[in-house]
mmCIF file of C-alpha atoms in Angstrom:
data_model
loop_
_atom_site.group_PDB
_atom_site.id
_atom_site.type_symbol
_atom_site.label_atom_id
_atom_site.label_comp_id
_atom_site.label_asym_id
_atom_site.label_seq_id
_atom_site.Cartn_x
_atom_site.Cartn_y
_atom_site.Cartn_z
ATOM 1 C CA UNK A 1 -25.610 -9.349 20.177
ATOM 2 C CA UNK A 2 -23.724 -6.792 21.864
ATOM 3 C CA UNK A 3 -23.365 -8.626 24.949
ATOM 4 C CA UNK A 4 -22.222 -11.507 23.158
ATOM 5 C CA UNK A 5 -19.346 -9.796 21.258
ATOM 6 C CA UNK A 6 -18.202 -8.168 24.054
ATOM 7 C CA UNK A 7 -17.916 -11.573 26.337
ATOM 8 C CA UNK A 8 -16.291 -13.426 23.046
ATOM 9 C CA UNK A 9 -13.397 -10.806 23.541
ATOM 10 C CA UNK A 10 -13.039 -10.778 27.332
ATOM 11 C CA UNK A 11 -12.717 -13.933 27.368
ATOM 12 C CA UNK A 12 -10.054 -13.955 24.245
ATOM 13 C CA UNK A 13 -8.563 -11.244 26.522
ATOM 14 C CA UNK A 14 -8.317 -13.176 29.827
ATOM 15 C CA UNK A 15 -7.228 -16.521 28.093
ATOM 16 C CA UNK A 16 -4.769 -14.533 26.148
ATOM 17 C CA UNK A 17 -6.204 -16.310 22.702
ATOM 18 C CA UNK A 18 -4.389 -16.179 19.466
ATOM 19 C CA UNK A 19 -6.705 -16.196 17.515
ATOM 20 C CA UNK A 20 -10.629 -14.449 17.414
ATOM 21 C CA UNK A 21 -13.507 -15.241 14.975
ATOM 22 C CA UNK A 22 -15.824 -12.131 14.828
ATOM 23 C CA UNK A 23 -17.019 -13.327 10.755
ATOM 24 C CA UNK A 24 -20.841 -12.099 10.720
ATOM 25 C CA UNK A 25 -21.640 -9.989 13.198
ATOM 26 C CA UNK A 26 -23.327 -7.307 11.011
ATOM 27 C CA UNK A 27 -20.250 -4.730 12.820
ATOM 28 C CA UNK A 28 -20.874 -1.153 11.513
ATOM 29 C CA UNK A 29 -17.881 -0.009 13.590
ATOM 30 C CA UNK A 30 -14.496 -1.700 14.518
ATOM 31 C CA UNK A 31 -15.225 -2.959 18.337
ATOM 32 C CA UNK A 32 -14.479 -0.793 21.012
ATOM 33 C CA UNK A 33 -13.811 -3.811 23.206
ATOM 34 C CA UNK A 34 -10.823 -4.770 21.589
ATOM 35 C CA UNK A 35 -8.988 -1.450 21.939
ATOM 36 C CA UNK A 36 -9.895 -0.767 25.737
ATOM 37 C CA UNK A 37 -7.398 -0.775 28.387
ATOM 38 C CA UNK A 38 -3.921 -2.698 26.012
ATOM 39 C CA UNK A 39 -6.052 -4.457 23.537
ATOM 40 C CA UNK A 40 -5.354 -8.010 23.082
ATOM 41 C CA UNK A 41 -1.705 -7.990 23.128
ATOM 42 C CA UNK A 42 -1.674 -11.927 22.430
ATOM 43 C CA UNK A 43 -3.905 -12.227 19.220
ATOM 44 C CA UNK A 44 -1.738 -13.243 15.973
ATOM 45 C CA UNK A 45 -4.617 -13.631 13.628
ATOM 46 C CA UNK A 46 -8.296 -11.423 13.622
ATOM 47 C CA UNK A 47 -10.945 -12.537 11.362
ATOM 48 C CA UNK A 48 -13.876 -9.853 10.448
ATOM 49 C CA UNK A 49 -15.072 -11.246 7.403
ATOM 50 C CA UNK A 50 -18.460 -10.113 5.712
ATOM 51 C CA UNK A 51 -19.541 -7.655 8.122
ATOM 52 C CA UNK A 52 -20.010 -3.632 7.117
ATOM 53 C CA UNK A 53 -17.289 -1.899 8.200
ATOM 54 C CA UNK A 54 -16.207 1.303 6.798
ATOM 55 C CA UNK A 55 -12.810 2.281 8.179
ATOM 56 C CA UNK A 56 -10.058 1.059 11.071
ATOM 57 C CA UNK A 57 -9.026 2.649 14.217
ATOM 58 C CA UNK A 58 -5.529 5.075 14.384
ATOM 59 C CA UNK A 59 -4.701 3.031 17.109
ATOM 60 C CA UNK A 60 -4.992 -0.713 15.305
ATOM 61 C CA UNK A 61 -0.986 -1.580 15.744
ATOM 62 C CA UNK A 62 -0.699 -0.124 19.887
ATOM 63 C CA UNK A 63 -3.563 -1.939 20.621
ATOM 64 C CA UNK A 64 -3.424 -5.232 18.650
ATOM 65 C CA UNK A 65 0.635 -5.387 18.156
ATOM 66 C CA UNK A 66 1.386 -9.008 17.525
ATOM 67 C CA UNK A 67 -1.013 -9.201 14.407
ATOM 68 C CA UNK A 68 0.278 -12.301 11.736
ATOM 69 C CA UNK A 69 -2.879 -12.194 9.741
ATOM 70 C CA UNK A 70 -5.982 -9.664 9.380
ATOM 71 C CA UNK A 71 -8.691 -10.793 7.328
ATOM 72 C CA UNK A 72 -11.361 -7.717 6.189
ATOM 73 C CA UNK A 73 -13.009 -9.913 3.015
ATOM 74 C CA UNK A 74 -16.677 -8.527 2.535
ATOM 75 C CA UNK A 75 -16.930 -5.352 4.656
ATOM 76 C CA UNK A 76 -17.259 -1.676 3.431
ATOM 77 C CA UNK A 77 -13.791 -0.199 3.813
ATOM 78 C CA UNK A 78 -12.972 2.884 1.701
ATOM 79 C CA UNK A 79 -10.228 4.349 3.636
ATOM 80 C CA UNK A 80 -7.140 2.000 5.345
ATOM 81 C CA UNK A 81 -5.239 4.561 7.822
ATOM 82 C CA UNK A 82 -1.941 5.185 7.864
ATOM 83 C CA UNK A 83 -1.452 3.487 10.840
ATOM 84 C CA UNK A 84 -1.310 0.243 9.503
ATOM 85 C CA UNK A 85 2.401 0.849 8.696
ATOM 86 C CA UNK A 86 3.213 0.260 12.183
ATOM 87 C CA UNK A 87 1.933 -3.498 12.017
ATOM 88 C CA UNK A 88 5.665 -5.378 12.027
ATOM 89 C CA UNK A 89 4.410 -8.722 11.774
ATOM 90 C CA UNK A 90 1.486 -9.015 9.846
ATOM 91 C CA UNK A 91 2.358 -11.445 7.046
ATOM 92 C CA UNK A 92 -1.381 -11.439 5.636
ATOM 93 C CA UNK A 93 -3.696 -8.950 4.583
ATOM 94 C CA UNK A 94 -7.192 -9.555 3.031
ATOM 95 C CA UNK A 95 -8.995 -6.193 1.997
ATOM 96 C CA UNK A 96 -11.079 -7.965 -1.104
ATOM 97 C CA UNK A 97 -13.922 -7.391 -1.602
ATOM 98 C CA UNK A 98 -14.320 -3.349 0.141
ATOM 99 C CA UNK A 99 -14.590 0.006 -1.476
ATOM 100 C CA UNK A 100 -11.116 0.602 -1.269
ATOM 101 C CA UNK A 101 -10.046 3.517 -4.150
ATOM 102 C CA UNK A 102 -6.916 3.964 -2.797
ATOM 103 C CA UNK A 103 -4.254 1.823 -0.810
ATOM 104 C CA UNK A 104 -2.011 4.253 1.601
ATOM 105 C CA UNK A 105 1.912 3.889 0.994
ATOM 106 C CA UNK A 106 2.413 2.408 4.379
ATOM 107 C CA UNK A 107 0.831 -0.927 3.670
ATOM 108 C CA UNK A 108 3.803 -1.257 0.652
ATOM 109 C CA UNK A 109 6.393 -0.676 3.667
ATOM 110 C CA UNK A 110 5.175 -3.327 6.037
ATOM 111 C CA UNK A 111 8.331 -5.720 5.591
ATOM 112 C CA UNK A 112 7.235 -8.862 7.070
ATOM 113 C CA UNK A 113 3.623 -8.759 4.579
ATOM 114 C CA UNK A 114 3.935 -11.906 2.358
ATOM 115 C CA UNK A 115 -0.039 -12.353 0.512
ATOM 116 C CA UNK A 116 -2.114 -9.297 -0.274
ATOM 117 C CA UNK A 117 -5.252 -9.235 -1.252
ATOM 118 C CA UNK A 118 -7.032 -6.515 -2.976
ATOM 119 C CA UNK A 119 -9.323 -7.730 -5.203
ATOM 120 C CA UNK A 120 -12.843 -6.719 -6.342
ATOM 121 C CA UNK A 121 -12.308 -3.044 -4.673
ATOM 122 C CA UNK A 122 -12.306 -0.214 -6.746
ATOM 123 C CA UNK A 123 -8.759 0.907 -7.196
ATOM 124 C CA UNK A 124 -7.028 2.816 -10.086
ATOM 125 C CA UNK A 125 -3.623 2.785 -8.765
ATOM 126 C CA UNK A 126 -0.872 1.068 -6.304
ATOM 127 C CA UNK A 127 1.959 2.870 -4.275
ATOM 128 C CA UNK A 128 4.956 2.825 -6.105
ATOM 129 C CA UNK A 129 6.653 0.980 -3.148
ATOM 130 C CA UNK A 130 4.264 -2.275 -3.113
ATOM 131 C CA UNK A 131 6.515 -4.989 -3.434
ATOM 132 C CA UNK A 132 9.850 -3.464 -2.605
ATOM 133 C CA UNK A 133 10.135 -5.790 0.252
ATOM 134 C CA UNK A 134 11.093 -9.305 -0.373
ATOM 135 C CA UNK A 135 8.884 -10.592 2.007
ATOM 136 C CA UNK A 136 5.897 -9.935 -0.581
ATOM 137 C CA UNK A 137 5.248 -12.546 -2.691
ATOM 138 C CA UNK A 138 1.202 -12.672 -3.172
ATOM 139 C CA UNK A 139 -0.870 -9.624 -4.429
ATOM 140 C CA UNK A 140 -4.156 -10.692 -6.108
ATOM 141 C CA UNK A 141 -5.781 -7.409 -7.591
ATOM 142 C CA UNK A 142 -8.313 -9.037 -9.716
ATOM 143 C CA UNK A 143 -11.711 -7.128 -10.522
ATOM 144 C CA UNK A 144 -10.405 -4.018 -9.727
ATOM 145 C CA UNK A 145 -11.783 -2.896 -13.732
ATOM 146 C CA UNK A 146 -9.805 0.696 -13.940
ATOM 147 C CA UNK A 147 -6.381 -0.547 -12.687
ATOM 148 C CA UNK A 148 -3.801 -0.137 -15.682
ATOM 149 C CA UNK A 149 -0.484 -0.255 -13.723
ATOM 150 C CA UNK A 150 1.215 -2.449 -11.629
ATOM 151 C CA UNK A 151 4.609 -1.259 -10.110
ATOM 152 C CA UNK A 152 7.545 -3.053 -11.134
ATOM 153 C CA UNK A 153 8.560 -4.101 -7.954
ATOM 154 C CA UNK A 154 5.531 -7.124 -8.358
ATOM 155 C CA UNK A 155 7.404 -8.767 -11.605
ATOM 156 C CA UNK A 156 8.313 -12.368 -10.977
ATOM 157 C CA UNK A 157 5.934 -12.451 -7.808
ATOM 158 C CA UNK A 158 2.299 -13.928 -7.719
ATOM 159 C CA UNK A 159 0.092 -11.805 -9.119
ATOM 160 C CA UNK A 160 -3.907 -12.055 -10.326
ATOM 161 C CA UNK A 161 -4.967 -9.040 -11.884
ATOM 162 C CA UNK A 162 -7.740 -10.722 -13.977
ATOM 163 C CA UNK A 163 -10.462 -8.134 -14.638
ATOM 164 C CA UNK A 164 -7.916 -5.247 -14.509
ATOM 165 C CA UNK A 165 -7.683 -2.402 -17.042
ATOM 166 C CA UNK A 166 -10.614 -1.632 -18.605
ATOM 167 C CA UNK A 167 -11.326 1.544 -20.498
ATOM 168 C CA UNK A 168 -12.140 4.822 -18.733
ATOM 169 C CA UNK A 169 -12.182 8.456 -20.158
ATOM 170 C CA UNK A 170 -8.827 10.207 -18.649
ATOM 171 C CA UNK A 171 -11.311 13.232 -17.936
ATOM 172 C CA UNK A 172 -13.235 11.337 -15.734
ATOM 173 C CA UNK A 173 -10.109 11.195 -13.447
ATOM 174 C CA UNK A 174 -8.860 13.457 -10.808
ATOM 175 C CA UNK A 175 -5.790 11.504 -11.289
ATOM 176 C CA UNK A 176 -2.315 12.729 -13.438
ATOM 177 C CA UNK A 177 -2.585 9.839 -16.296
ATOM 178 C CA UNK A 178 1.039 8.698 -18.214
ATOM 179 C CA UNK A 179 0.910 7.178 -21.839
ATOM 180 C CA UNK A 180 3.288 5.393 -24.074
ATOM 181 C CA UNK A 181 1.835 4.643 -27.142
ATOM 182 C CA UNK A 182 -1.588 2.711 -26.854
ATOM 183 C CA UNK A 183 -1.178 2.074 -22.695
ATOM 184 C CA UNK A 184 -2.372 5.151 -20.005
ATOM 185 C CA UNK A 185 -1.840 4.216 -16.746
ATOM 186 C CA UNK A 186 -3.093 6.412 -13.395
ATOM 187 C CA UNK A 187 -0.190 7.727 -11.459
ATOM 188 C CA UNK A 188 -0.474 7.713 -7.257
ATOM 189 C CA UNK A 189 -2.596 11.044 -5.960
ATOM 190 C CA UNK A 190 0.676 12.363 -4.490
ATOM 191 C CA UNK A 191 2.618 12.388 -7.968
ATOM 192 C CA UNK A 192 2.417 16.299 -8.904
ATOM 193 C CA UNK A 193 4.684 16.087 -11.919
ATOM 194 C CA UNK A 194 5.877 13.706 -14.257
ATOM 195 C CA UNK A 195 9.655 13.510 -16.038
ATOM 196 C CA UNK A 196 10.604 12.415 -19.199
ATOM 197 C CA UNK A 197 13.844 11.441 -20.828
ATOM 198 C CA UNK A 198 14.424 14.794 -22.018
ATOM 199 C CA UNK A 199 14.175 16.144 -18.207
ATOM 200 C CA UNK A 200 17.720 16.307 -16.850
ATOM 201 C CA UNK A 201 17.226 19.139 -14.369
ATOM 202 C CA UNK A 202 14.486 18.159 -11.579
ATOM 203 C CA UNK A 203 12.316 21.012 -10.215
ATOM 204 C CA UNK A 204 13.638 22.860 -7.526
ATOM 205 C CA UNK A 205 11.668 22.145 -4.549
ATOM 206 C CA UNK A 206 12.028 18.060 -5.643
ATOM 207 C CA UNK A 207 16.171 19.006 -5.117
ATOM 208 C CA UNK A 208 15.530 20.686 -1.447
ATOM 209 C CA UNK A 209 13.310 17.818 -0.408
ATOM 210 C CA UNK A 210 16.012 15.316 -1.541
ATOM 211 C CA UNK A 211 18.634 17.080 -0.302
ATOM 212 C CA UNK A 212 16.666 17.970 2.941
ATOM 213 C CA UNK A 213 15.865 14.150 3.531
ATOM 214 C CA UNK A 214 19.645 13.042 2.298
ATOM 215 C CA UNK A 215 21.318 15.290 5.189
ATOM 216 C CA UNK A 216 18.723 14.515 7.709
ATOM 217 C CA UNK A 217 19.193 10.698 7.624
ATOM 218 C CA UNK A 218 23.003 10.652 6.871
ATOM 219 C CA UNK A 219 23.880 13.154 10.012
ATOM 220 C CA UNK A 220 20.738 13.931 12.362
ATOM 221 C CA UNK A 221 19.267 10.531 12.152
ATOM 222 C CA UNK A 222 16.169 11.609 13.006
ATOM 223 C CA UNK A 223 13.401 13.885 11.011
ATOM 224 C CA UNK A 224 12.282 14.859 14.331
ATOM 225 C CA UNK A 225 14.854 16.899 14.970
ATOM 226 C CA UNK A 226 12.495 19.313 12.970
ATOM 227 C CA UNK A 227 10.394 21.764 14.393
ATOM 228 C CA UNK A 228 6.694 22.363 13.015
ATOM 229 C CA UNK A 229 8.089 25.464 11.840
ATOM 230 C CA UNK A 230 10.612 24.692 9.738
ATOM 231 C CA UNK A 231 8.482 23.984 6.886
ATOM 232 C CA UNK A 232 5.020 23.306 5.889
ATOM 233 C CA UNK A 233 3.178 20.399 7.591
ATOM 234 C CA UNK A 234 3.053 18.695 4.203
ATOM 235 C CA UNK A 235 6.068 19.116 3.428
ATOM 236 C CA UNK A 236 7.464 18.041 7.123
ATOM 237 C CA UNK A 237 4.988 14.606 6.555
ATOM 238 C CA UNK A 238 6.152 14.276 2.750
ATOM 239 C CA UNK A 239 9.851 13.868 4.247
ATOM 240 C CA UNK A 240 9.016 11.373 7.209
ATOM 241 C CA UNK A 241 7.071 9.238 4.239
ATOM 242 C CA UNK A 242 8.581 10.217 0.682
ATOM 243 C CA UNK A 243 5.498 9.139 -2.124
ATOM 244 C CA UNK A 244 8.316 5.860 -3.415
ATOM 245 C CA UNK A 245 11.612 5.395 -4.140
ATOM 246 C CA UNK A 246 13.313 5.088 -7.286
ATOM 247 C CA UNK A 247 13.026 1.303 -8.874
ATOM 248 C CA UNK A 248 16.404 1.723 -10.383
ATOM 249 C CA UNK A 249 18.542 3.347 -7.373
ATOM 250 C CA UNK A 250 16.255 3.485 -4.231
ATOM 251 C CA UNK A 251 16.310 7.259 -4.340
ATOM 252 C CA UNK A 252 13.681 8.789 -2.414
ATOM 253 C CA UNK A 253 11.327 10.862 -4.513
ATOM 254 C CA UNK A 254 8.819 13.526 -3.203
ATOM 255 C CA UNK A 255 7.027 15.395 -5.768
ATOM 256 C CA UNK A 256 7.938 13.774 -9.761
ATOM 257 C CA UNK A 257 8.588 10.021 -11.033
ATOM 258 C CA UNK A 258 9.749 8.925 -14.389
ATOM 259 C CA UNK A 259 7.580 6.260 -15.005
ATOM 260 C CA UNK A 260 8.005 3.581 -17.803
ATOM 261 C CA UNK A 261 5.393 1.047 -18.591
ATOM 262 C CA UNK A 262 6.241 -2.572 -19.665
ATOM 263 C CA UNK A 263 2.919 -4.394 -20.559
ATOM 264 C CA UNK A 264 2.673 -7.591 -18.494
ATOM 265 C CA UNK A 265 1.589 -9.428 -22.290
ATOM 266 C CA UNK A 266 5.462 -8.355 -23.722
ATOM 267 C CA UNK A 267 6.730 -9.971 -20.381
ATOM 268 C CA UNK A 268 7.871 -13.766 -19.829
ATOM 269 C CA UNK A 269 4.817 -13.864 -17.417
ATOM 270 C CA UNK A 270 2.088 -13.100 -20.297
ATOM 271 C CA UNK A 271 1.786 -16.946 -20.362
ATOM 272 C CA UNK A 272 0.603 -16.309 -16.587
ATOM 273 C CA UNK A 273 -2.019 -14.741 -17.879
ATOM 274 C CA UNK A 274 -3.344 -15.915 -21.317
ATOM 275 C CA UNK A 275 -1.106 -13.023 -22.637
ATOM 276 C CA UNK A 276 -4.539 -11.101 -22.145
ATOM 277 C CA UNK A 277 -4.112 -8.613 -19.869
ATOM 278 C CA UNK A 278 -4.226 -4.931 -20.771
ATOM 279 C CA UNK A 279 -2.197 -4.129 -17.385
ATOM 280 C CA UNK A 280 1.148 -2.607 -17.469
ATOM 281 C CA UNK A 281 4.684 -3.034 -14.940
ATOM 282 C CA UNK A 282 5.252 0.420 -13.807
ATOM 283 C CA UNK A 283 8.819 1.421 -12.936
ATOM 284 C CA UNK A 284 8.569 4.705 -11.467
ATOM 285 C CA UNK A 285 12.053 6.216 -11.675
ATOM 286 C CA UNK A 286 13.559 9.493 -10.087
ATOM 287 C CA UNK A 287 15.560 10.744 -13.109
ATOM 288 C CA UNK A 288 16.348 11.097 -16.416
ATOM 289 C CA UNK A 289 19.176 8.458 -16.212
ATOM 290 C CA UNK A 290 17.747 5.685 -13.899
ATOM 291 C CA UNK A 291 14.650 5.987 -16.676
ATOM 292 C CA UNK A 292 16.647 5.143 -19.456
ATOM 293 C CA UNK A 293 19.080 2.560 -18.156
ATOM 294 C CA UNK A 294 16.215 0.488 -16.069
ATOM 295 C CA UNK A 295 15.306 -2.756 -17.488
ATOM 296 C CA UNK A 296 12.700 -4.775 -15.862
ATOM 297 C CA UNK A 297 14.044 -8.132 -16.807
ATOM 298 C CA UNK A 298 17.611 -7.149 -15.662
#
């Protein structure tokens, strides 16, 4: 079997395919033989459907850089690096059907990503940026039984979320929780605080990390321009890769959101849906005043 896969990508390599089929091959690991030497710098579309993998290599984008579709349905996947982020021109992403609990912010940044596919993983939450491209227009989250909130970047784009939101003790969750009224939604792992309309004053290291990534953009132009030292490794990553930006005003935001939940069943697209669904629109805002003057159906 071994054998085999390896002479299925030589030869993809050496006739510069665009396309490989490497569907049920019972891989426990992502195949060395596509990352040797520069990968296959010709394949637009990789199909590993329904084997067990369980994570994907740093390296994915160097190696395999002219990626249009990736299709992952059926494996084991709990953790999708970083890395990803660096794909430019994948338009289609299929992670279904993995044990995916949480999606990394980078796959919300990939600007050319049209369909997105999530579903049946185990998922309680979705970067606030998903969606802020225009490019987006397919994200099927269905099955995934403890996610609440969707941001409101996704409203008036495809979505199935059938299966979403059911009920789950806040205590069992490692996870900072927001409610308005009836509706609790999870809030991203990086969120340490949450604002409310009464909030006008934002924490002070929230200011320097604004004002830090303000001054560093508008005259250096480059983050890099930072040494190690200057601050904290977290802090130094949190500025290359803020946790969202604000859905009223773009503004970056590091450490607090403002969130506001619209349930999808008050929306024009509850008839979507059978006007069902216990899953909320999330707009996670980065102040007092973009929370009260955002309106999702502006």
């Amino acid at each position: 079997m071994a054998s085999e896969l390896c002479k299925t990508i030589s030869v993809a390599r050496l006739e510069k395919h665009k396309n490989l089929f490497l569907n049920y091959r019972n891989l426990h690991h992502f195949p060395l033989e596509l990352l040797k030497d520069e990968g296959l710098q010709y394949l637009e579309r990789l199909y590993m459907k329904r084997n067990s993998l369980t994570t994907l290599p740093e390296n994915l984008a160097q190696k395999l850089p002219n990626l249009v579709e990736l299709y992952l349905h059926s494996n084991n996947i709990v953790v999708v690096p970083e890395a990803i982020g660096s794909l430019v021109k994948l338009q289609c992403l299929d992670l279904s059907d993995n044990a995916l609990e949480i999606v990394c912010p980078e796959i919300g940044r990939l600007r050319a990503l049209r369909h997105l596919r999530l579903a049946n993983n185990q998922l309680q939450f979705l970067p606030p940026d998903l969606g802020r491209s225009r490019e987006l227009q397919y994200v099927y989250v269905d099955n995934n039984i403890h996610l609440k909130g969707l941001p409101s970047y996704l409203y008036n784009k495809v979505i199935g979320c059938s299966g979403c939101g059911a009920p789950i003790q806040v205590s069992e969750v490692k996870l900072l929780s927001f409610s308005s009224g009836q509706l609790t939604v999870f809030l991203p792992a990086e969120v340490k605080a949450i604002g409310t309309e009464n909030d006008h004053v934002l924490p002070l290291q929230e200011l320097a990390m604004r004002s830090l990534h303000h001054t560093y953009h508008s005259f250096l132009k480059d983050l890099n321009f930072l040494s190690p030292i200057s601050l904290p490794r977290s802090l130094l990553e949190l500025l290359h890769c803020p946790l969202g930006h604000c859905h009223r005003c773009s503004e970056p935001m590091f450490t607090i959101v403002y969130p506001k939940l619209f349930p999808l069943r008050e929306t024009p697209m509850a008839g979507l849906h059978q006007g069902r669904t216990p899953v909320s629109f999330v707009a996670y805002c980065c102040s007092a005043q973009c929370l009260q003057t955002f309106d999702l159906l502006s």
